[in-house]
GROMACS .gro file of C-alpha atoms in nm:
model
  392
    1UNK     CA    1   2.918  -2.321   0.722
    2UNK     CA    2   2.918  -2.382   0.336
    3UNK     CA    3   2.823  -2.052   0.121
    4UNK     CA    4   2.707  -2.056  -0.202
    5UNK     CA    5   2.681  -1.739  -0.416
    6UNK     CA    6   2.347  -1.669  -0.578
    7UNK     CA    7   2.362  -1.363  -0.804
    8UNK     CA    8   2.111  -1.378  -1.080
    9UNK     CA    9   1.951  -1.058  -1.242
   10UNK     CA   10   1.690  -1.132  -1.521
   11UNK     CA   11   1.681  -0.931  -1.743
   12UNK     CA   12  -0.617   0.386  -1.810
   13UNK     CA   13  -0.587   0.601  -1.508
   14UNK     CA   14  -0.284   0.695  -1.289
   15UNK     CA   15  -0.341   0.854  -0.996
   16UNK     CA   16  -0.062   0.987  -0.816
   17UNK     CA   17  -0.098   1.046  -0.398
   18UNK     CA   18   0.255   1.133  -0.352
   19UNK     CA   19   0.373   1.273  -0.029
   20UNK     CA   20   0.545   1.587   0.036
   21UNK     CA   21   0.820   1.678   0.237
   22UNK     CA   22   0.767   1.560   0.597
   23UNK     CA   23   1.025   1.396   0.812
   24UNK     CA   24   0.939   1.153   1.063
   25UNK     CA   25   1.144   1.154   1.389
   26UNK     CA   26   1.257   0.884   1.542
   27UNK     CA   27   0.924   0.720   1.691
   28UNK     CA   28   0.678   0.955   1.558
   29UNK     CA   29   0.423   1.028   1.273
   30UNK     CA   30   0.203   1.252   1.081
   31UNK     CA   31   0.039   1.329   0.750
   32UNK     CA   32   0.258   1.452   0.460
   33UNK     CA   33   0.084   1.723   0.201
   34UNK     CA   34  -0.012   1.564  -0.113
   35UNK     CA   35   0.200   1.661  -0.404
   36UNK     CA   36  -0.080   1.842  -0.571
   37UNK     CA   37  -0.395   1.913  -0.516
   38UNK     CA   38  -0.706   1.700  -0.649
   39UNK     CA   39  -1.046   1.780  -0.748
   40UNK     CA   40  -1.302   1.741  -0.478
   41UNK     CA   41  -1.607   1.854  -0.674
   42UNK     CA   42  -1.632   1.432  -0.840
   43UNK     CA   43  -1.568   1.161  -0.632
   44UNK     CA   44  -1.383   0.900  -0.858
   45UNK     CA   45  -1.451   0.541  -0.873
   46UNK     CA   46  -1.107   0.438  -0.732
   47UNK     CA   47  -1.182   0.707  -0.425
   48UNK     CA   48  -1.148   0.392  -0.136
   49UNK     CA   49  -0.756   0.306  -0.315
   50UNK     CA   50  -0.708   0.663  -0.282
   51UNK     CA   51  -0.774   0.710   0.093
   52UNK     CA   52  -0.625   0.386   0.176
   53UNK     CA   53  -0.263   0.521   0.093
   54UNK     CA   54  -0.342   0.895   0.123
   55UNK     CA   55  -0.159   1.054   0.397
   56UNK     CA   56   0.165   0.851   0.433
   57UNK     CA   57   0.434   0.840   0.577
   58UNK     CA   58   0.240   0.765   0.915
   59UNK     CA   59   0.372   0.529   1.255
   60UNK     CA   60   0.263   0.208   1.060
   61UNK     CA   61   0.371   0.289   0.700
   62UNK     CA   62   0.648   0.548   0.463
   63UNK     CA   63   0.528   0.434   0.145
   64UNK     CA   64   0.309   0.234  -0.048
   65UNK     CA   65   0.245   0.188  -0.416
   66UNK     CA   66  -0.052  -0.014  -0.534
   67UNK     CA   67  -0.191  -0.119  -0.868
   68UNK     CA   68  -0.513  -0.240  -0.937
   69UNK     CA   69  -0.635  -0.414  -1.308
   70UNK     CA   70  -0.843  -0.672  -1.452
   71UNK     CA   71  -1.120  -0.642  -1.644
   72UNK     CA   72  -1.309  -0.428  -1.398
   73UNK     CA   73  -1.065  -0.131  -1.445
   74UNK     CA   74  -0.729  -0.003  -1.395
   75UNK     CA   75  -0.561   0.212  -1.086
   76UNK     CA   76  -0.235   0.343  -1.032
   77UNK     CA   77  -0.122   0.489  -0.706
   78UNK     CA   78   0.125   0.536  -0.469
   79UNK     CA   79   0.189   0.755  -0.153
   80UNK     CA   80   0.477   0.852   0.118
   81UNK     CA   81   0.809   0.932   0.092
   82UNK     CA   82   1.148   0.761  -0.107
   83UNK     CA   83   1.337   0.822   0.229
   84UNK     CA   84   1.243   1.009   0.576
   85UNK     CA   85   1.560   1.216   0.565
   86UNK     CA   86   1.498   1.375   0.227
   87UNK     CA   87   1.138   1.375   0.214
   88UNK     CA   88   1.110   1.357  -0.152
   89UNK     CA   89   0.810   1.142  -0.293
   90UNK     CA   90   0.772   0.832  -0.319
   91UNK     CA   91   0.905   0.650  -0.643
   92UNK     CA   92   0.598   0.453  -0.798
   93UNK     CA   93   0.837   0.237  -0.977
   94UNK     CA   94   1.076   0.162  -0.718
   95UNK     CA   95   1.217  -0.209  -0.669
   96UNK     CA   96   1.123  -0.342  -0.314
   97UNK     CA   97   1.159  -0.675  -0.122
   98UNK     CA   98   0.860  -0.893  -0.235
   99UNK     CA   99   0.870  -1.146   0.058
  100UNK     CA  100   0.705  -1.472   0.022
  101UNK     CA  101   0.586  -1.362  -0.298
  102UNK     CA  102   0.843  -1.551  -0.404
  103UNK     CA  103   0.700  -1.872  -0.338
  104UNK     CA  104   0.441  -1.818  -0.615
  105UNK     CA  105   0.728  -1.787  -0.884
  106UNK     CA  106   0.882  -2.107  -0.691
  107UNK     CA  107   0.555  -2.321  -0.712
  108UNK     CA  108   0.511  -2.207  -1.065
  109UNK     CA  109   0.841  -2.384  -1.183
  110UNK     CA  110   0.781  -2.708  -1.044
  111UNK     CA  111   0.438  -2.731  -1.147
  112UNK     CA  112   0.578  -2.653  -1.481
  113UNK     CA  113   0.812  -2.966  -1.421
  114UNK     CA  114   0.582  -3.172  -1.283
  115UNK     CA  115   0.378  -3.093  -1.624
  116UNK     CA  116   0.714  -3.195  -1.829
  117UNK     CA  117   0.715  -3.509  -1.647
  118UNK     CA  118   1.043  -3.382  -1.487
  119UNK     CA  119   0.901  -3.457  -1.127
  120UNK     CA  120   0.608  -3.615  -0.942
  121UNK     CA  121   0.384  -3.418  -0.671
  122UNK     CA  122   0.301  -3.772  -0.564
  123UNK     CA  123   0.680  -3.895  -0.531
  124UNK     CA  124   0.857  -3.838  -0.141
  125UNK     CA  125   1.078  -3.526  -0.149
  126UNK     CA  126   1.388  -3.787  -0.011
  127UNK     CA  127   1.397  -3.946  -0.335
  128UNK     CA  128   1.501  -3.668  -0.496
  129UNK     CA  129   1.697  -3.561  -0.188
  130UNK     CA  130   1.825  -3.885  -0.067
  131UNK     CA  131   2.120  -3.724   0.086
  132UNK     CA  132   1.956  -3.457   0.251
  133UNK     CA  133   1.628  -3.577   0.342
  134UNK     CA  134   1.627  -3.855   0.669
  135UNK     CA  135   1.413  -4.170   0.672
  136UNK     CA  136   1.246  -4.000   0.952
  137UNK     CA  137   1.089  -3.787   0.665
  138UNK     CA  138   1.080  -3.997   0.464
  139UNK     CA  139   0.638  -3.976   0.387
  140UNK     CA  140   0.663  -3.587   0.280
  141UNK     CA  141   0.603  -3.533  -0.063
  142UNK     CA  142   0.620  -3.276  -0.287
  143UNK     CA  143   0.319  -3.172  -0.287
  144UNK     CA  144   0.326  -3.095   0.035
  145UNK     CA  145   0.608  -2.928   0.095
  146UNK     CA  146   0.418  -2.649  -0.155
  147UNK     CA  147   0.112  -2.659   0.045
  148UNK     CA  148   0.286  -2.634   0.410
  149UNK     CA  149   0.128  -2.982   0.530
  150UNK     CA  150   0.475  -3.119   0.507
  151UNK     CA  151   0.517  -3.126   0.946
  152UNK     CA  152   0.820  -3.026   0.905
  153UNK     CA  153   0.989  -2.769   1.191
  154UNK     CA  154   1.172  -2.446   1.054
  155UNK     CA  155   1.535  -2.421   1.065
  156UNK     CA  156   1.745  -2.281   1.365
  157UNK     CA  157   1.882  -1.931   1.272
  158UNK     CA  158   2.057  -1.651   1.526
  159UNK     CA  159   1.841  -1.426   1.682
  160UNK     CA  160   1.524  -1.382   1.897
  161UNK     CA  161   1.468  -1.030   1.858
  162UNK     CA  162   1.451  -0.742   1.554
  163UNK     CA  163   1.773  -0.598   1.731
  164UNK     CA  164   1.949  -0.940   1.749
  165UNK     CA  165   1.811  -1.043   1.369
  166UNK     CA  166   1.904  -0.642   1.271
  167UNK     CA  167   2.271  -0.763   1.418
  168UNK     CA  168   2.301  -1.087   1.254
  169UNK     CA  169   2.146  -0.920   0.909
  170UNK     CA  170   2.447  -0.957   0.677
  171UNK     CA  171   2.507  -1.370   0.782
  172UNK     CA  172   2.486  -1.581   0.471
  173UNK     CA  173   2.246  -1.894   0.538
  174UNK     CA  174   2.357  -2.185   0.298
  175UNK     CA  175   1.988  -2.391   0.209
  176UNK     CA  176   2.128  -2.732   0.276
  177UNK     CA  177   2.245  -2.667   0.643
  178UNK     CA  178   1.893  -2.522   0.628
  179UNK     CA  179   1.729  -2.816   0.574
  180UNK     CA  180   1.932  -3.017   0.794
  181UNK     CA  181   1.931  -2.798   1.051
  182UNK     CA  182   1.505  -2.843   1.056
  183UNK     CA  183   1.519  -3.210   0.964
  184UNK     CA  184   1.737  -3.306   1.326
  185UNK     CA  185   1.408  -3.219   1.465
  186UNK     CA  186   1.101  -3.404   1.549
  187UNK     CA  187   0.829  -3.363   1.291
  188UNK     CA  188   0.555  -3.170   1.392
  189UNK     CA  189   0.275  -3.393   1.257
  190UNK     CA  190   0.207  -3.642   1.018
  191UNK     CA  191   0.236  -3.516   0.669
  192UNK     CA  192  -0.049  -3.449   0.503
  193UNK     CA  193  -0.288  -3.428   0.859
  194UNK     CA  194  -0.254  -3.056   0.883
  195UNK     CA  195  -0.101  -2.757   0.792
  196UNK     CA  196   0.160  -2.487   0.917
  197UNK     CA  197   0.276  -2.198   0.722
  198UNK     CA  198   0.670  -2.201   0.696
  199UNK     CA  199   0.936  -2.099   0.434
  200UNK     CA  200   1.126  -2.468   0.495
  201UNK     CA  201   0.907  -2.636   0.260
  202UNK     CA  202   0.989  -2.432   0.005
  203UNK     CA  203   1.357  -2.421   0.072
  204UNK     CA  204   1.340  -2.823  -0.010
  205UNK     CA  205   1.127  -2.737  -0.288
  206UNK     CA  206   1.415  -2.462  -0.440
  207UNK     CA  207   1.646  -2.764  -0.405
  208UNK     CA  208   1.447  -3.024  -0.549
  209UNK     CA  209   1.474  -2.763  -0.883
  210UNK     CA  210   1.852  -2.754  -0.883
  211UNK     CA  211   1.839  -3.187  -0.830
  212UNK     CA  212   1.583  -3.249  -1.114
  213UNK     CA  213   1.731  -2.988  -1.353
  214UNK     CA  214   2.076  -2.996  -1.278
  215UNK     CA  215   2.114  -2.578  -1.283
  216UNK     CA  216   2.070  -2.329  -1.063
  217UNK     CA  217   1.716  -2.276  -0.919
  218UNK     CA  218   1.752  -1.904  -1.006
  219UNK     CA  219   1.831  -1.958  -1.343
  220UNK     CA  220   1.540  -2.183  -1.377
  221UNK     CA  221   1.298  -1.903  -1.258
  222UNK     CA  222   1.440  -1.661  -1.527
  223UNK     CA  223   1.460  -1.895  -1.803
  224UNK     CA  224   1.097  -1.999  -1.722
  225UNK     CA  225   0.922  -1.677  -1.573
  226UNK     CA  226   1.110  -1.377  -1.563
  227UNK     CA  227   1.226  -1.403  -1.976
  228UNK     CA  228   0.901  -1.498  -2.129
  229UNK     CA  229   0.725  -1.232  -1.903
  230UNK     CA  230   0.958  -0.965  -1.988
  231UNK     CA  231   0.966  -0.929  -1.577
  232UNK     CA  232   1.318  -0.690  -1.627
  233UNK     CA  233   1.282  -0.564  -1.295
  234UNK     CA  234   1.288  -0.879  -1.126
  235UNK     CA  235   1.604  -1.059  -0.991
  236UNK     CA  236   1.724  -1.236  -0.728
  237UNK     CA  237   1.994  -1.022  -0.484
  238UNK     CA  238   2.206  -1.385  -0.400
  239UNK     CA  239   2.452  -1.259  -0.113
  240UNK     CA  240   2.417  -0.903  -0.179
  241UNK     CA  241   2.231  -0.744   0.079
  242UNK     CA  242   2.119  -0.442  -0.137
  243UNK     CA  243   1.808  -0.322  -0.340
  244UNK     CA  244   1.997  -0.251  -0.714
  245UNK     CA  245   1.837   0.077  -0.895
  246UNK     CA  246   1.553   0.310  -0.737
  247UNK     CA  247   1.398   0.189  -0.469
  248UNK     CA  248   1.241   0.357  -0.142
  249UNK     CA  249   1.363   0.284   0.197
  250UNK     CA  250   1.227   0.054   0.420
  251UNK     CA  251   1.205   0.126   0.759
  252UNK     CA  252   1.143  -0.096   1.060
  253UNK     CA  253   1.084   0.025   1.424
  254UNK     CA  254   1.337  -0.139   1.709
  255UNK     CA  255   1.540   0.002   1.999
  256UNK     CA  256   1.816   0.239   1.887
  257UNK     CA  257   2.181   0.261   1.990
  258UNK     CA  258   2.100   0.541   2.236
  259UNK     CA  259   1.845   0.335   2.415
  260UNK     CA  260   1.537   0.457   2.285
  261UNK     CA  261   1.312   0.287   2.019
  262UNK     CA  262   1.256   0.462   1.707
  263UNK     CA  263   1.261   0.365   1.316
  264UNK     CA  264   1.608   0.234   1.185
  265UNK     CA  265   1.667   0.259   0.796
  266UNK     CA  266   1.660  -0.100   0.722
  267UNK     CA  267   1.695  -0.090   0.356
  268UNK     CA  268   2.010  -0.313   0.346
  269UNK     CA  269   1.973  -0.675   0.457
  270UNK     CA  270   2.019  -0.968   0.341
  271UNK     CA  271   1.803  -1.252   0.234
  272UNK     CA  272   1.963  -1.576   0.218
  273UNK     CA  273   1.770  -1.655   0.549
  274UNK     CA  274   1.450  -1.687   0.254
  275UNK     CA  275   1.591  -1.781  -0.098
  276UNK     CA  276   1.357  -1.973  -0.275
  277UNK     CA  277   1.081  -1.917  -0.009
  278UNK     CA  278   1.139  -1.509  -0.007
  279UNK     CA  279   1.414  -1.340  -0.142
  280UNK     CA  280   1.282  -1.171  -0.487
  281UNK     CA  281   1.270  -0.791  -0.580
  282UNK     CA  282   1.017  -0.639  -0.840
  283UNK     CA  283   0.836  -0.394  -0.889
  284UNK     CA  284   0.410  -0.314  -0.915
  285UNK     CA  285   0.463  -0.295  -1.223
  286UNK     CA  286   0.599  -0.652  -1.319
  287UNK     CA  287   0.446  -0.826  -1.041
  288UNK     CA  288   0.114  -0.736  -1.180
  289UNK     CA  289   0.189  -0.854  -1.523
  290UNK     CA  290   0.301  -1.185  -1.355
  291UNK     CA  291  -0.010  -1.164  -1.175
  292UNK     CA  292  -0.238  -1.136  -1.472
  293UNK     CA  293  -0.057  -1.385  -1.683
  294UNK     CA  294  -0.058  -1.647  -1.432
  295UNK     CA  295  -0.426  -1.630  -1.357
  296UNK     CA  296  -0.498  -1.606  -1.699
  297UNK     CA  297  -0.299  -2.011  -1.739
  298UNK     CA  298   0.005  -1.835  -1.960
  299UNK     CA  299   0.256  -1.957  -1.686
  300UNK     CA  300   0.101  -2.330  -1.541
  301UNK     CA  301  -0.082  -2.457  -1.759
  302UNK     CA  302  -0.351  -2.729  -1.807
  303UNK     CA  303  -0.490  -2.932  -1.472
  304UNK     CA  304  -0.174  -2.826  -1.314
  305UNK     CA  305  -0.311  -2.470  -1.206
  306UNK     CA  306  -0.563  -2.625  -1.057
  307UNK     CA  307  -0.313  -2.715  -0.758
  308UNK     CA  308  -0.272  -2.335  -0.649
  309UNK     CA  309  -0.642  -2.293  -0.610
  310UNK     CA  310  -0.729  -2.625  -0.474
  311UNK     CA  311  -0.686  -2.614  -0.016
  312UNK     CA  312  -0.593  -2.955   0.142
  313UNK     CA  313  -0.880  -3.058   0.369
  314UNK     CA  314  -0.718  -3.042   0.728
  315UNK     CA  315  -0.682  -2.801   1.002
  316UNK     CA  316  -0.430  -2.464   1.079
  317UNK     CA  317  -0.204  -2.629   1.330
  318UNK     CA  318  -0.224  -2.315   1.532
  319UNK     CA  319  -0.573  -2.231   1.473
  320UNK     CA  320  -0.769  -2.521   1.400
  321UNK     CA  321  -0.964  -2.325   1.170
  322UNK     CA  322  -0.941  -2.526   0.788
  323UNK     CA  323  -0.653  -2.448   0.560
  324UNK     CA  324  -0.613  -2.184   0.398
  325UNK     CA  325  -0.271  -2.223   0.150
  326UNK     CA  326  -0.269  -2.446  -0.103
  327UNK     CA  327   0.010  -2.452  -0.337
  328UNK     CA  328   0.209  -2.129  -0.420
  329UNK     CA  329  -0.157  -1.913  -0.325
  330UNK     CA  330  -0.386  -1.875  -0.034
  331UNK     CA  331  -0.711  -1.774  -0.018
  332UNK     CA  332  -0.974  -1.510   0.149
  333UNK     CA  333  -1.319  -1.455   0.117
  334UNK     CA  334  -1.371  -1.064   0.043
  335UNK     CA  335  -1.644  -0.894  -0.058
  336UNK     CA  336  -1.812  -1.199  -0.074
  337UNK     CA  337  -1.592  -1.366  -0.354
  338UNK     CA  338  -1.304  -1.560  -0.309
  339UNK     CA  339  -0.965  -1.404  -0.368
  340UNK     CA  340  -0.619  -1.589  -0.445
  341UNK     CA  341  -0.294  -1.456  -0.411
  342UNK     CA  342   0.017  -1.401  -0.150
  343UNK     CA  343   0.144  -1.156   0.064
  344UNK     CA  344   0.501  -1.112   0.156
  345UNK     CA  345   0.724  -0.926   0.433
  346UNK     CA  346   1.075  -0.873   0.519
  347UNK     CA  347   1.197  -0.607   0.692
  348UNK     CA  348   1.093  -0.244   0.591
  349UNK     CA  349   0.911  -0.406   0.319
  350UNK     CA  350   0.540  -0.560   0.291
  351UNK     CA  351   0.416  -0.688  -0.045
  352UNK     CA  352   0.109  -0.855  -0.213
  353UNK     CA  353  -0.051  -1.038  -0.513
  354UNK     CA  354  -0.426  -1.095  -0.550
  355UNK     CA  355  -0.689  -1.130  -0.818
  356UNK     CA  356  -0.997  -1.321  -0.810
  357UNK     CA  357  -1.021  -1.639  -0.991
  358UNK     CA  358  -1.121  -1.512  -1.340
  359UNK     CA  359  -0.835  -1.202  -1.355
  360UNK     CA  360  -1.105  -0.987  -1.342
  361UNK     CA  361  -0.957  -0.766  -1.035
  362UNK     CA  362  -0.587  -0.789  -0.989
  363UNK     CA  363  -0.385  -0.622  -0.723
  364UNK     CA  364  -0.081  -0.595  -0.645
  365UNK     CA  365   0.083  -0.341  -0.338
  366UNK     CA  366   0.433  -0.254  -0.185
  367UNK     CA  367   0.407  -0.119   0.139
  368UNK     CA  368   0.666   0.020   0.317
  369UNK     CA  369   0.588  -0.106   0.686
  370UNK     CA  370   0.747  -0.023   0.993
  371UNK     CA  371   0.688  -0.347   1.137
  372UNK     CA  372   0.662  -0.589   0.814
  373UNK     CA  373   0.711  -0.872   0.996
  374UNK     CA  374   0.465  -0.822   1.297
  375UNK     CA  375   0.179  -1.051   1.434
  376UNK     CA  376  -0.124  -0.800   1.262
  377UNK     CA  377  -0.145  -0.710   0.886
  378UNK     CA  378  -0.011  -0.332   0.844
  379UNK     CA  379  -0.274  -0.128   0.863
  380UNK     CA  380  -0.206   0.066   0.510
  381UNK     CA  381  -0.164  -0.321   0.383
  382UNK     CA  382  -0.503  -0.414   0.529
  383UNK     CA  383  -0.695  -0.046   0.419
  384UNK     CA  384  -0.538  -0.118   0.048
  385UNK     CA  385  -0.690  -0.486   0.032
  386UNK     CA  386  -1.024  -0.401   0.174
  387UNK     CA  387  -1.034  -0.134  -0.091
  388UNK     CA  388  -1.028  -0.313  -0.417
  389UNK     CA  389  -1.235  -0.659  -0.294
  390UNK     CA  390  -1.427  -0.539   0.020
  391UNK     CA  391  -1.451  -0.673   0.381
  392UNK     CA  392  -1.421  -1.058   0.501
   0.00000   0.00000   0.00000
């Protein structure tokens, strides 16, 4: 298998919930003391946030740091512990594994092309890709490879279990056998009929940068998002399966070497399975001003940024139920408004954008899950969300 090496590193109230010194064993959990004490006498606006992390680490979660903004008002937080064996707090700036949160930076570039005349939403993904692409899919476009109604199948990788994927962790995935690896398949439907949410789309789509720009897809992120933002805690790891600078362990729980299940430090693993679709660190802190500058039209802008808040009209594949990605976002109804963003999760890590339509409540969370790659939200994920929009 071909390897290529991707190393790129681009250069109100706070409210502290910090955990103390408990250590989880192996498969169990329980409530850490706070760090310090808070005032009970005045309930504070941000009380909900506060509860939602309060506590950690617990069996679902170690860690989580959240910030809320917008117009609305501003909340800092975070919760747990920077690793189970030391028990010190949790670092609120710590770098973490922001999981499909990458696609947002991803569909932000080539909408930026496709506003530079660069590329075409409209035009088939094969004619840029003519040597990578098969007649057989030949009717996808680009367009829909950001919105998932593309049809087609994800790629063939080792493993069919945490403990065979934990094995096979440090394997480096090259994007073009990728692609070709899904495209010797059988589409799944028609594109454009319906819609199933898959990182292969986006793997085309990272491509489909390097084609049109000639340069590095990672290069084109920085140059375009990460240095005008000022994002300096944002990079892309390439083949190194580490978290560079302070970050807090992730966790996940699987069946140990002794036989018995319990929660593996899963900190170091590498991403090249994702790239383009999911391999990005941040932190809260630049994630949120990412966030609020792209709802705000600083990063797509014009009639362009109306394709990340516009849903195709066809069905889940799975579900049935009507789309809900469009391109780079997806979208819930909470608290009776709509809210846009993207979650994200690979192992030991879960991570989130969100803001309603006008910026007027961001949010943005790293949770350190257990099981960040389970069929159910994490429960500290789902507390955190509810908190700052409200239920479905």
């Amino acid at each position: 298998m071909k390897t290529r090496t991707r190393l790129l590193t681009a250069t109100v109230l706070v409210v502290s919930v910090a955990a103390g010194p408990s250590v989880l064993p192996a498969a169990a959990s329980g409530p850490a003391a706070p760090a310090a004490a808070r005032d009970t006498t005045a309930r504070s606006p941000y009380t909900a946030l506060e509860e939602a992390i309060a506590g950690l680490p617990t069996a679902d979660a170690t860690a989580a740091l959240v910030r809320v903004g917008g117009t609305e008002g501003a909340w800092h937080g975070s919760s747990g512990v920077h690793d189970l064996r030391s028990g010190r707090p949790a670092d609120p700036d710590a770098r973490f594994r922001v999981g499909s949160v990458t696609k947002v930076f991803t569909a932000a570039v080539v909408l930026q092309l496709a506003a530079e005349g660069r590329l075409d939403l409209d035009r088939s993904a094969r004619s840029y890709l003519p040597d990578l692409i098969p007649a057989s899919y030949a009717g996808v476009t680009v367009r829909q490879l950001l919105n998932h109604t593309h049809g087609i199948p994800a790629a063939d990788l080792p493993g069919a279990t945490v403990e065979e994927w934990y094995a096979n962790r440090f394997e480096v995935h090259d994007p073009e056998d990728m692609i070709r690896s899904a495209t010797s398949k059988k589409p799944e439907f028609t594109p454009g009929e319906r819609q199933h949410y898959l990182n292969i789309g986006y793997t085309v789509a990272g491509l489909i940068v390097e084609r049109v720009t000639r340069d590095s897809y990672e290069h084109q992120v920085a140059r375009r998002v990460l240095g005008p933002l000022r994002l300096r805690d944002t990079y892309f790891p390439g083949t190194d399966p580490r978290i560079t600078g302070p970050h807090n362990h992730g966790y996940q729980t699987m069946r140990l070497d002794d036989g018995t299940t319990g929660l593996r430090d899963v900190s170091v693993w590498g991403a090249t399975d994702a790239w383009a679709a999911g391999d990005l660190i941040s932190t809260t802190a630049d994630l949120e001003r990412f966030t609020r500058a792209l709802f705000r039209g600083q990063v797509v802008r014009g009639p362009l940024l109306d394709e990340m808040f516009t849903l195709p009209e066809v069905t889940d594949v799975k579900t049935g139920e009507p789309a809900a990605y469009s391109v780079g976002l997806s979208m819930k109804v909470l608290g009776g408004r709509e809210v846009w963003g993207k979650t994200g999760g690979r192992w030991g890590y879960n991570a989130a954008v969100a803001s309603t339509r006008g910026a007027t409540r961001t949010l943005v969370y790293s949770v350190n899950s257990t099981d960040a790659k389970g069929q159910d939200m994490n429960a500290t994920a789902e507390r955190i969300l509810v908190a700052a929009y409200g239920r479905p």
